Amino acid sequence: MDLPFHGKKVLLRVDFNVPLDEKYHITDDTRMQAALPTIKKILDQGGAVILLSHLGRPQKKRLPDGRLDTERFTLRHLVPRLSELLQRPVVFSEETVGPKAKEKAASLLPGEVLLLENTRFNPGETSGDPDFARQLAELADLYVNDAFGTAHRRHASTAVVAEYFPKGKKSFGLLMERELANARKVLEQAEHPMTAIIGGAKVSDKLLLLERLVHFADRLIIGGGMAYTFIRAQGGHTGQSLVEEDRLDVARKVLSTAKERHTEIHLPADSIIANRFAPDAETRVCSSYEIPDGWMGLDIGPQARQQFAETISTSKTILWNGPMGVFEMPAFAEGTKEIAKAVAAATKNGAFSLVGGGDSVAALKQTGLDKAVSFVSTGGGALLEFLEGKKLPAIESMEK
Ligand code: AMP
């Protein structure tokens, strides 16, 4: 992020998509905190910052009469907290582009901060409208993108706007640079053995990732709901567990590729099974291959936890995406917690660990271990697509 910021106006795309309560108070400002180093660097070097972000999905969650719910989705809610974090006043523009936004941007002095209204109030944001992007670009001299979470979308304020700035006038921010460096560390510079832990609900969401990981991980731990499709594919009896019948072939292919490539596949030997999908369901420990009819696997069992933890403890690089069970319900959260502990312990012993994807991060925070891993990614979908080997539009347009 080495641009000549001194005396320049810098359009900085951040991810301020923070959760708000019903009174529009910020309930978790992690994303704002994460952008501070980049904002401060520009300000310290004598630049002025024009902040750009989306908040929620205002086009999808319109009022009953069809109007935008500007009261709910305005970025104005963020101004007091942002001023506090930056220890300076923040000017707000109720327009994202247009004469008022232009005027406020033009009168900005070095060291000052302007926050523009929610980019998604403009329908051109998600459609990647070049005209909207051009109007954004006209507000500043330089462009910095620090919003990794939206890097996989070709939106006006992420990918398209960058095309209006030549090389040398645009850059990734510090957070984005760290995200990319850490993801590359797992993909390109992994120390071996490398273990990928993949969990979550469905095989279909993580198909491409599984197919890719089976090639470059040494060990693949598969937990969560998706494990049962693999267990069924091997002839196991899975009861009412989440099984994607139309993905059995894919699961078999992953298993056979693993055999060819000598990639170890670890599936949960046992499960915590329940007679209902409910927090107060009756539960039992059972072999994952012999789940009775009417019962479903909702967490990995004690034997699986121990086996997975042993595999993790002898790994040098660890990638974790997706919970091992229905961690939102305390009765089925233990497996995920044990894995979080194992990843933290391995990290303490010198392994590099990257945790990404909304739910695994939430699970990690639940155990208070989010500081005990090497890197927690802020990107859910963006990280997955990067790991799948796809080209992310916001990254590509920075290189043009
Ligand atoms: P994902 O977004 O794909 O990472 O999936 C996360 C979701 O998977 C969470 O909401 C979990 O509750 C759910 N999940 C994890 N394990 C299971 C399971 N055994 N059965 C059903 N859902 C599960």
Short mmCIF file of C-alpha atoms and ligand atoms in Angstrom, two decimals:
data_model
loop_
_atom_site.label_atom_id
_atom_site.label_comp_id
_atom_site.label_asym_id
_atom_site.label_seq_id
_atom_site.Cartn_x
_atom_site.Cartn_y
_atom_site.Cartn_z
CA MET A 1 0.00 0.00 0.00
CA ASP A 2 2.65 2.46 -1.07
CA LEU A 3 0.98 5.32 -2.90
CA PRO A 4 1.93 8.99 -2.63
CA PHE A 5 -0.90 9.95 -0.26
CA HIS A 6 0.45 13.36 0.73
CA GLY A 7 -1.98 16.11 -0.25
CA LYS A 8 -4.21 13.64 -2.08
CA LYS A 9 -7.85 12.66 -1.73
CA VAL A 10 -8.16 8.92 -1.35
CA LEU A 11 -11.30 6.96 -2.12
CA LEU A 12 -11.12 4.06 0.32
CA ARG A 13 -13.51 1.10 -0.05
CA VAL A 14 -13.91 -0.56 3.33
CA ASP A 15 -16.25 -3.22 4.67
CA PHE A 16 -18.30 -1.44 7.33
CA ASN A 17 -21.14 -3.94 7.04
CA VAL A 18 -21.51 -4.11 10.84
CA PRO A 19 -24.41 -5.63 12.77
CA LEU A 20 -26.84 -3.09 14.30
CA ASP A 21 -29.50 -3.63 16.96
CA GLU A 22 -33.10 -2.40 16.66
CA LYS A 23 -32.05 1.04 17.91
CA TYR A 24 -29.31 1.12 15.27
CA HIS A 25 -26.50 0.77 17.77
CA ILE A 26 -23.45 -1.14 16.55
CA THR A 27 -23.30 -4.51 18.32
CA ASP A 28 -19.88 -5.58 16.96
CA ASP A 29 -17.41 -3.09 15.50
CA THR A 30 -14.74 -5.66 14.50
CA ARG A 31 -14.99 -4.67 10.84
CA MET A 32 -14.52 -0.98 11.61
CA GLN A 33 -11.53 -1.74 13.83
CA ALA A 34 -10.05 -3.87 11.06
CA ALA A 35 -10.00 -0.90 8.66
CA LEU A 36 -8.33 1.53 11.08
CA PRO A 37 -4.69 0.81 10.18
CA THR A 38 -5.33 1.68 6.53
CA ILE A 39 -7.31 4.82 7.33
CA LYS A 40 -4.67 5.99 9.81
CA LYS A 41 -1.81 5.34 7.42
CA ILE A 42 -3.38 7.58 4.78
CA LEU A 43 -4.18 10.31 7.30
CA ASP A 44 -0.73 10.14 8.90
CA GLN A 45 0.86 10.59 5.48
CA GLY A 46 -1.11 13.77 4.86
CA GLY A 47 -3.95 12.41 2.74
CA ALA A 48 -7.70 12.95 3.09
CA VAL A 49 -9.94 9.89 3.25
CA ILE A 50 -13.28 9.42 1.48
CA LEU A 51 -14.83 6.25 2.89
CA LEU A 52 -17.07 4.03 0.87
CA SER A 53 -18.98 0.98 2.14
CA HIS A 54 -22.16 -1.00 1.86
CA LEU A 55 -24.40 -1.87 4.81
CA GLY A 56 -26.89 -4.72 4.60
CA ARG A 57 -29.07 -5.39 1.58
CA PRO A 58 -31.24 -2.29 1.20
CA GLN A 59 -32.41 -3.16 -2.32
CA LYS A 60 -33.72 -6.54 -1.17
CA LYS A 61 -35.17 -5.35 2.15
CA ARG A 62 -37.32 -2.45 0.94
CA LEU A 63 -40.24 -0.95 2.89
CA PRO A 64 -43.75 -2.38 2.19
CA ASP A 65 -44.46 0.57 -0.15
CA GLY A 66 -41.33 -0.23 -2.18
CA ARG A 67 -39.18 2.67 -0.97
CA LEU A 68 -35.63 2.14 0.31
CA ASP A 69 -35.44 1.81 4.09
CA THR A 70 -32.92 4.64 4.34
CA GLU A 71 -33.46 5.01 8.08
CA ARG A 72 -32.38 1.45 8.74
CA PHE A 73 -29.54 1.16 6.27
CA THR A 74 -27.94 4.60 6.44
CA LEU A 75 -24.23 4.72 7.24
CA ARG A 76 -24.95 7.78 9.38
CA HIS A 77 -25.42 5.32 12.26
CA LEU A 78 -21.68 4.66 12.13
CA VAL A 79 -20.47 8.26 12.37
CA PRO A 80 -20.24 8.60 16.20
CA ARG A 81 -18.31 5.34 16.64
CA LEU A 82 -16.03 6.08 13.73
CA SER A 83 -15.20 9.55 15.08
CA GLU A 84 -14.43 7.96 18.42
CA LEU A 85 -12.16 5.31 16.88
CA LEU A 86 -10.32 7.86 14.74
CA GLN A 87 -10.33 10.54 17.41
CA ARG A 88 -11.39 13.18 14.96
CA PRO A 89 -14.66 14.42 13.45
CA VAL A 90 -16.11 12.52 10.49
CA VAL A 91 -18.05 14.43 7.84
CA PHE A 92 -21.05 12.54 6.46
CA SER A 93 -22.51 12.87 2.97
CA GLU A 94 -26.12 11.77 2.58
CA GLU A 95 -25.35 11.28 -1.08
CA THR A 96 -22.95 8.61 -2.32
CA VAL A 97 -22.45 10.47 -5.60
CA GLY A 98 -23.97 13.72 -6.90
CA PRO A 99 -23.46 17.47 -6.34
CA LYS A 100 -23.48 17.34 -2.52
CA ALA A 101 -21.02 14.44 -2.38
CA LYS A 102 -18.80 16.27 -4.88
CA GLU A 103 -18.87 19.47 -2.88
CA LYS A 104 -18.01 17.71 0.37
CA ALA A 105 -15.21 15.74 -1.26
CA ALA A 106 -13.82 18.86 -2.92
CA SER A 107 -13.64 20.82 0.33
CA LEU A 108 -11.91 18.02 2.25
CA LEU A 109 -8.51 19.01 3.71
CA PRO A 110 -5.53 16.72 4.45
CA GLY A 111 -6.19 14.73 7.62
CA GLU A 112 -9.98 14.95 7.23
CA VAL A 113 -12.41 12.07 6.80
CA LEU A 114 -15.61 11.95 4.77
CA LEU A 115 -18.03 9.01 4.94
CA LEU A 116 -20.30 8.60 1.92
CA GLU A 117 -23.80 7.11 2.17
CA ASN A 118 -24.37 3.36 1.69
CA THR A 119 -23.17 2.36 -1.79
CA ARG A 120 -26.08 -0.07 -2.11
CA PHE A 121 -28.68 2.71 -2.01
CA ASN A 122 -27.69 3.02 -5.66
CA PRO A 123 -28.94 0.06 -7.74
CA GLY A 124 -25.84 0.50 -9.89
CA GLU A 125 -23.63 -0.78 -7.08
CA THR A 126 -24.41 -4.49 -7.32
CA SER A 127 -24.99 -4.39 -11.09
CA GLY A 128 -21.51 -2.91 -11.50
CA ASP A 129 -22.80 0.18 -13.34
CA PRO A 130 -19.86 1.97 -15.04
CA ASP A 131 -21.53 5.36 -14.77
CA PHE A 132 -21.94 5.06 -10.99
CA ALA A 133 -18.34 3.83 -10.73
CA ARG A 134 -17.08 6.78 -12.82
CA GLN A 135 -18.90 9.25 -10.58
CA LEU A 136 -17.28 7.66 -7.54
CA ALA A 137 -13.85 7.80 -9.18
CA GLU A 138 -14.27 11.50 -9.92
CA LEU A 139 -14.38 12.27 -6.20
CA ALA A 140 -10.74 11.39 -5.54
CA ASP A 141 -7.15 11.23 -6.83
CA LEU A 142 -6.32 7.72 -5.60
CA TYR A 143 -8.26 4.51 -4.91
CA VAL A 144 -7.60 1.97 -2.17
CA ASN A 145 -9.61 -1.22 -1.70
CA ASP A 146 -9.60 -2.75 1.77
CA ALA A 147 -12.86 -4.71 1.53
CA PHE A 148 -11.84 -8.34 1.13
CA GLY A 149 -15.33 -9.59 2.03
CA THR A 150 -16.78 -8.25 -1.24
CA ALA A 151 -13.75 -8.91 -3.48
CA HIS A 152 -15.54 -11.80 -5.23
CA ARG A 153 -18.25 -9.50 -6.59
CA ARG A 154 -17.96 -7.25 -9.61
CA HIS A 155 -19.61 -4.31 -7.88
CA ALA A 156 -19.26 -0.65 -8.86
CA SER A 157 -17.41 0.42 -5.70
CA THR A 158 -15.08 -2.61 -5.61
CA ALA A 159 -14.05 -3.88 -9.04
CA VAL A 160 -15.45 -1.39 -11.56
CA VAL A 161 -14.30 1.84 -9.91
CA ALA A 162 -10.70 0.54 -9.84
CA GLU A 163 -10.72 0.48 -13.63
CA TYR A 164 -11.02 4.28 -13.65
CA PHE A 165 -7.67 4.62 -11.89
CA PRO A 166 -4.45 3.77 -13.73
CA LYS A 167 -1.76 1.60 -12.16
CA GLY A 168 0.19 3.65 -9.64
CA LYS A 169 -2.96 5.40 -8.49
CA LYS A 170 -4.65 2.41 -6.89
CA SER A 171 -3.74 -0.17 -4.31
CA PHE A 172 -5.04 -2.76 -1.88
CA GLY A 173 -5.31 -1.61 1.73
CA LEU A 174 -3.35 -3.13 4.61
CA LEU A 175 -6.15 -5.51 5.63
CA MET A 176 -6.64 -6.78 2.09
CA GLU A 177 -2.88 -7.24 1.71
CA ARG A 178 -2.81 -9.36 4.86
CA GLU A 179 -5.81 -11.41 3.72
CA LEU A 180 -4.18 -12.17 0.38
CA ALA A 181 -0.76 -12.90 1.89
CA ASN A 182 -2.26 -15.35 4.40
CA ALA A 183 -4.45 -17.12 1.87
CA ARG A 184 -1.43 -17.46 -0.43
CA LYS A 185 0.59 -18.83 2.44
CA VAL A 186 -1.86 -21.73 2.68
CA LEU A 187 -2.16 -22.24 -1.07
CA GLU A 188 1.35 -21.66 -2.31
CA GLN A 189 3.81 -21.78 0.56
CA ALA A 190 2.29 -24.36 2.90
CA GLU A 191 4.63 -26.21 5.21
CA HIS A 192 3.73 -29.88 5.36
CA PRO A 193 1.85 -31.75 6.61
CA MET A 194 -1.00 -29.49 5.63
CA THR A 195 -4.43 -30.25 7.07
CA ALA A 196 -7.68 -28.79 5.78
CA ILE A 197 -10.67 -29.00 8.11
CA ILE A 198 -13.91 -28.54 6.24
CA GLY A 199 -17.29 -28.53 7.93
CA GLY A 200 -20.66 -26.84 7.65
CA ALA A 201 -23.96 -27.88 6.24
CA LYS A 202 -23.62 -28.92 2.64
CA VAL A 203 -21.24 -30.63 0.27
CA SER A 204 -22.78 -28.64 -2.59
CA ASP A 205 -21.58 -25.30 -1.15
CA LYS A 206 -18.00 -26.48 -0.86
CA LEU A 207 -17.69 -28.83 -3.77
CA LEU A 208 -15.05 -26.91 -5.67
CA LEU A 209 -13.09 -26.34 -2.50
CA LEU A 210 -13.10 -30.04 -1.61
CA GLU A 211 -12.10 -31.00 -5.14
CA ARG A 212 -9.18 -28.58 -5.00
CA LEU A 213 -8.07 -29.35 -1.45
CA VAL A 214 -7.87 -33.04 -2.13
CA HIS A 215 -5.02 -32.18 -4.49
CA PHE A 216 -2.90 -29.99 -2.30
CA ALA A 217 -3.69 -30.85 1.32
CA ASP A 218 -2.01 -33.88 2.91
CA ARG A 219 -4.99 -34.50 5.13
CA LEU A 220 -8.62 -33.57 4.73
CA ILE A 221 -10.82 -33.62 7.81
CA ILE A 222 -14.50 -33.54 6.88
CA GLY A 223 -17.01 -32.81 9.63
CA GLY A 224 -20.40 -31.13 10.06
CA GLY A 225 -23.47 -32.00 8.03
CA MET A 226 -21.47 -32.64 4.87
CA ALA A 227 -19.68 -35.62 6.43
CA TYR A 228 -22.85 -37.72 6.18
CA THR A 229 -22.94 -37.52 2.39
CA PHE A 230 -19.44 -39.02 2.41
CA ILE A 231 -20.42 -41.66 4.95
CA ARG A 232 -23.47 -42.65 2.92
CA ALA A 233 -21.31 -42.73 -0.23
CA GLN A 234 -19.19 -45.38 1.51
CA GLY A 235 -22.25 -47.45 2.32
CA GLY A 236 -22.83 -46.20 5.88
CA HIS A 237 -26.29 -45.99 7.43
CA THR A 238 -26.93 -42.33 8.20
CA GLY A 239 -30.57 -42.28 9.41
CA GLN A 240 -32.11 -38.82 9.02
CA SER A 241 -28.77 -37.00 8.88
CA LEU A 242 -28.26 -34.31 6.26
CA VAL A 243 -27.38 -36.27 3.10
CA GLU A 244 -27.34 -34.81 -0.39
CA GLU A 245 -28.37 -37.77 -2.53
CA ASP A 246 -27.44 -35.93 -5.71
CA ARG A 247 -23.89 -35.41 -4.45
CA LEU A 248 -23.01 -39.00 -3.62
CA ASP A 249 -21.08 -39.30 -6.89
CA VAL A 250 -19.09 -36.19 -6.14
CA ALA A 251 -18.26 -37.52 -2.70
CA ARG A 252 -17.10 -40.82 -4.25
CA LYS A 253 -14.94 -38.90 -6.72
CA VAL A 254 -13.30 -36.91 -3.93
CA LEU A 255 -12.64 -40.17 -2.09
CA SER A 256 -11.09 -41.85 -5.13
CA THR A 257 -8.94 -38.82 -5.99
CA ALA A 258 -7.74 -38.84 -2.39
CA LYS A 259 -6.68 -42.45 -2.78
CA GLU A 260 -4.77 -41.72 -5.98
CA ARG A 261 -3.08 -38.67 -4.48
CA HIS A 262 -2.40 -40.33 -1.13
CA THR A 263 -4.39 -37.62 0.63
CA GLU A 264 -5.69 -38.85 3.98
CA ILE A 265 -9.43 -38.39 4.42
CA HIS A 266 -10.68 -38.21 7.99
CA LEU A 267 -14.40 -38.65 8.56
CA PRO A 268 -16.00 -38.71 12.02
CA ALA A 269 -15.97 -42.28 13.34
CA ASP A 270 -18.77 -41.43 15.76
CA SER A 271 -21.43 -38.75 16.11
CA ILE A 272 -23.72 -37.16 18.64
CA ILE A 273 -27.08 -38.15 17.26
CA ALA A 274 -30.46 -36.63 18.09
CA ASN A 275 -34.04 -37.73 17.60
CA ARG A 276 -35.08 -34.21 16.51
CA PHE A 277 -33.40 -31.10 15.10
CA ALA A 278 -33.88 -29.19 18.35
CA PRO A 279 -31.73 -27.89 21.23
CA ASP A 280 -33.53 -30.12 23.75
CA ALA A 281 -33.65 -33.27 21.62
CA GLU A 282 -32.79 -36.63 23.12
CA THR A 283 -29.14 -37.43 22.29
CA ARG A 284 -26.83 -40.45 22.11
CA VAL A 285 -23.31 -41.24 20.99
CA CYS A 286 -23.31 -43.59 17.99
CA SER A 287 -21.07 -44.85 15.17
CA SER A 288 -21.48 -42.44 12.23
CA TYR A 289 -21.91 -45.49 9.99
CA GLU A 290 -24.81 -47.02 11.98
CA ILE A 291 -27.20 -44.18 12.73
CA PRO A 292 -30.69 -45.62 13.37
CA ASP A 293 -33.69 -44.49 11.33
CA GLY A 294 -35.38 -41.47 12.88
CA TRP A 295 -32.06 -40.18 14.29
CA MET A 296 -29.63 -37.63 12.83
CA GLY A 297 -25.97 -36.78 13.41
CA LEU A 298 -25.69 -33.21 14.68
CA ASP A 299 -22.13 -33.15 16.03
CA ILE A 300 -18.95 -35.19 15.83
CA GLY A 301 -18.61 -37.70 18.67
CA PRO A 302 -15.87 -38.09 21.33
CA GLN A 303 -13.80 -40.59 19.34
CA ALA A 304 -13.87 -38.35 16.25
CA ARG A 305 -12.88 -35.32 18.32
CA GLN A 306 -9.88 -37.16 19.67
CA GLN A 307 -8.81 -38.51 16.28
CA PHE A 308 -9.22 -35.12 14.59
CA ALA A 309 -7.32 -33.38 17.40
CA GLU A 310 -4.41 -35.82 17.01
CA THR A 311 -4.24 -35.19 13.28
CA ILE A 312 -4.35 -31.43 13.85
CA SER A 313 -1.62 -31.57 16.50
CA THR A 314 0.94 -32.99 14.05
CA SER A 315 0.16 -30.49 11.26
CA LYS A 316 2.33 -27.59 10.18
CA THR A 317 -0.32 -25.74 8.16
CA ILE A 318 -4.01 -25.73 9.01
CA LEU A 319 -6.96 -24.34 7.10
CA TRP A 320 -10.34 -24.42 8.82
CA ASN A 321 -13.67 -23.58 7.23
CA GLY A 322 -17.04 -24.57 8.65
CA PRO A 323 -18.28 -25.92 12.01
CA MET A 324 -18.17 -29.60 12.98
CA GLY A 325 -21.80 -29.63 14.13
CA VAL A 326 -24.86 -27.50 14.76
CA PHE A 327 -22.79 -25.25 17.02
CA GLU A 328 -25.61 -22.72 17.43
CA MET A 329 -27.24 -25.22 19.82
CA PRO A 330 -25.11 -25.81 22.96
CA ALA A 331 -25.89 -29.55 22.93
CA PHE A 332 -24.11 -29.85 19.54
CA ALA A 333 -21.33 -27.27 19.95
CA GLU A 334 -18.75 -29.37 21.77
CA GLY A 335 -17.17 -30.96 18.70
CA THR A 336 -16.52 -27.55 17.12
CA LYS A 337 -15.12 -26.24 20.42
CA GLU A 338 -12.71 -29.17 20.71
CA ILE A 339 -11.49 -28.56 17.18
CA ALA A 340 -11.00 -24.86 17.97
CA LYS A 341 -8.90 -25.88 20.98
CA ALA A 342 -6.87 -28.32 18.90
CA VAL A 343 -6.17 -25.67 16.24
CA ALA A 344 -5.16 -23.18 18.94
CA ALA A 345 -2.82 -25.74 20.57
CA ALA A 346 -1.19 -26.61 17.23
CA THR A 347 -0.69 -22.90 16.53
CA LYS A 348 1.02 -22.52 19.89
CA ASN A 349 3.35 -25.32 18.85
CA GLY A 350 4.36 -23.47 15.71
CA ALA A 351 1.77 -24.40 13.08
CA PHE A 352 0.32 -21.73 10.78
CA SER A 353 -3.48 -21.66 11.02
CA LEU A 354 -5.97 -19.78 8.89
CA VAL A 355 -9.63 -19.78 9.88
CA GLY A 356 -12.21 -18.36 7.51
CA GLY A 357 -15.89 -18.40 6.71
CA GLY A 358 -18.52 -16.66 8.80
CA ASP A 359 -19.61 -19.64 10.86
CA SER A 360 -16.19 -20.97 11.77
CA VAL A 361 -15.18 -17.49 12.87
CA ALA A 362 -18.36 -17.20 14.98
CA ALA A 363 -17.58 -20.60 16.53
CA LEU A 364 -14.02 -19.56 17.25
CA LYS A 365 -15.20 -16.37 18.92
CA GLN A 366 -17.66 -18.39 21.01
CA THR A 367 -14.72 -20.26 22.51
CA GLY A 368 -12.71 -17.05 22.94
CA LEU A 369 -9.92 -18.57 20.85
CA ASP A 370 -10.00 -16.15 17.91
CA LYS A 371 -6.70 -14.61 19.08
CA ALA A 372 -5.09 -18.04 19.43
CA VAL A 373 -4.93 -18.85 15.70
CA SER A 374 -2.51 -17.32 13.20
CA PHE A 375 -5.09 -15.49 11.09
CA VAL A 376 -8.85 -15.08 11.09
CA SER A 377 -10.10 -14.09 7.66
CA THR A 378 -12.85 -11.48 7.30
CA GLY A 379 -13.92 -12.96 3.99
CA GLY A 380 -16.52 -15.70 3.82
CA GLY A 381 -17.46 -16.18 0.17
CA ALA A 382 -14.43 -14.23 -1.02
CA LEU A 383 -12.01 -16.49 0.85
CA LEU A 384 -13.75 -19.63 -0.41
CA GLU A 385 -13.56 -18.45 -4.02
CA PHE A 386 -9.92 -17.46 -3.62
CA LEU A 387 -9.08 -20.87 -2.18
CA GLU A 388 -11.04 -22.53 -4.97
CA GLY A 389 -8.61 -20.88 -7.36
CA LYS A 390 -11.09 -18.46 -8.91
CA LYS A 391 -10.01 -15.02 -10.02
CA LEU A 392 -11.69 -12.41 -7.81
CA PRO A 393 -12.99 -9.41 -9.82
CA ALA A 394 -11.78 -6.79 -7.32
CA ILE A 395 -8.29 -8.27 -7.43
CA GLU A 396 -8.19 -8.59 -11.20
CA SER A 397 -9.22 -4.99 -11.80
CA MET A 398 -6.46 -3.79 -9.49
CA GLU A 399 -3.93 -5.49 -11.76
CA LYS A 400 -5.28 -3.99 -15.00
P1 AMP B 1 -21.71 -23.40 6.32
O1 AMP B 1 -22.33 -22.05 6.17
O2 AMP B 1 -21.77 -24.25 5.11
O3 AMP B 1 -20.33 -23.34 6.93
O4 AMP B 1 -22.64 -24.19 7.32
C1 AMP B 1 -22.81 -23.78 8.64
C2 AMP B 1 -24.05 -24.42 9.16
O5 AMP B 1 -23.94 -25.83 9.12
C3 AMP B 1 -24.32 -24.07 10.59
O6 AMP B 1 -25.49 -23.30 10.65
C4 AMP B 1 -24.49 -25.42 11.28
O7 AMP B 1 -25.57 -25.45 12.16
C5 AMP B 1 -24.74 -26.36 10.12
N1 AMP B 1 -24.38 -27.75 10.45
C6 AMP B 1 -23.21 -28.18 10.93
N2 AMP B 1 -23.26 -29.49 11.18
C7 AMP B 1 -24.49 -29.92 10.85
C8 AMP B 1 -25.16 -31.18 10.89
N3 AMP B 1 -24.54 -32.26 11.34
N4 AMP B 1 -26.44 -31.24 10.48
C9 AMP B 1 -27.06 -30.13 10.05
N5 AMP B 1 -26.49 -28.90 9.97
C10 AMP B 1 -25.22 -28.81 10.37
#
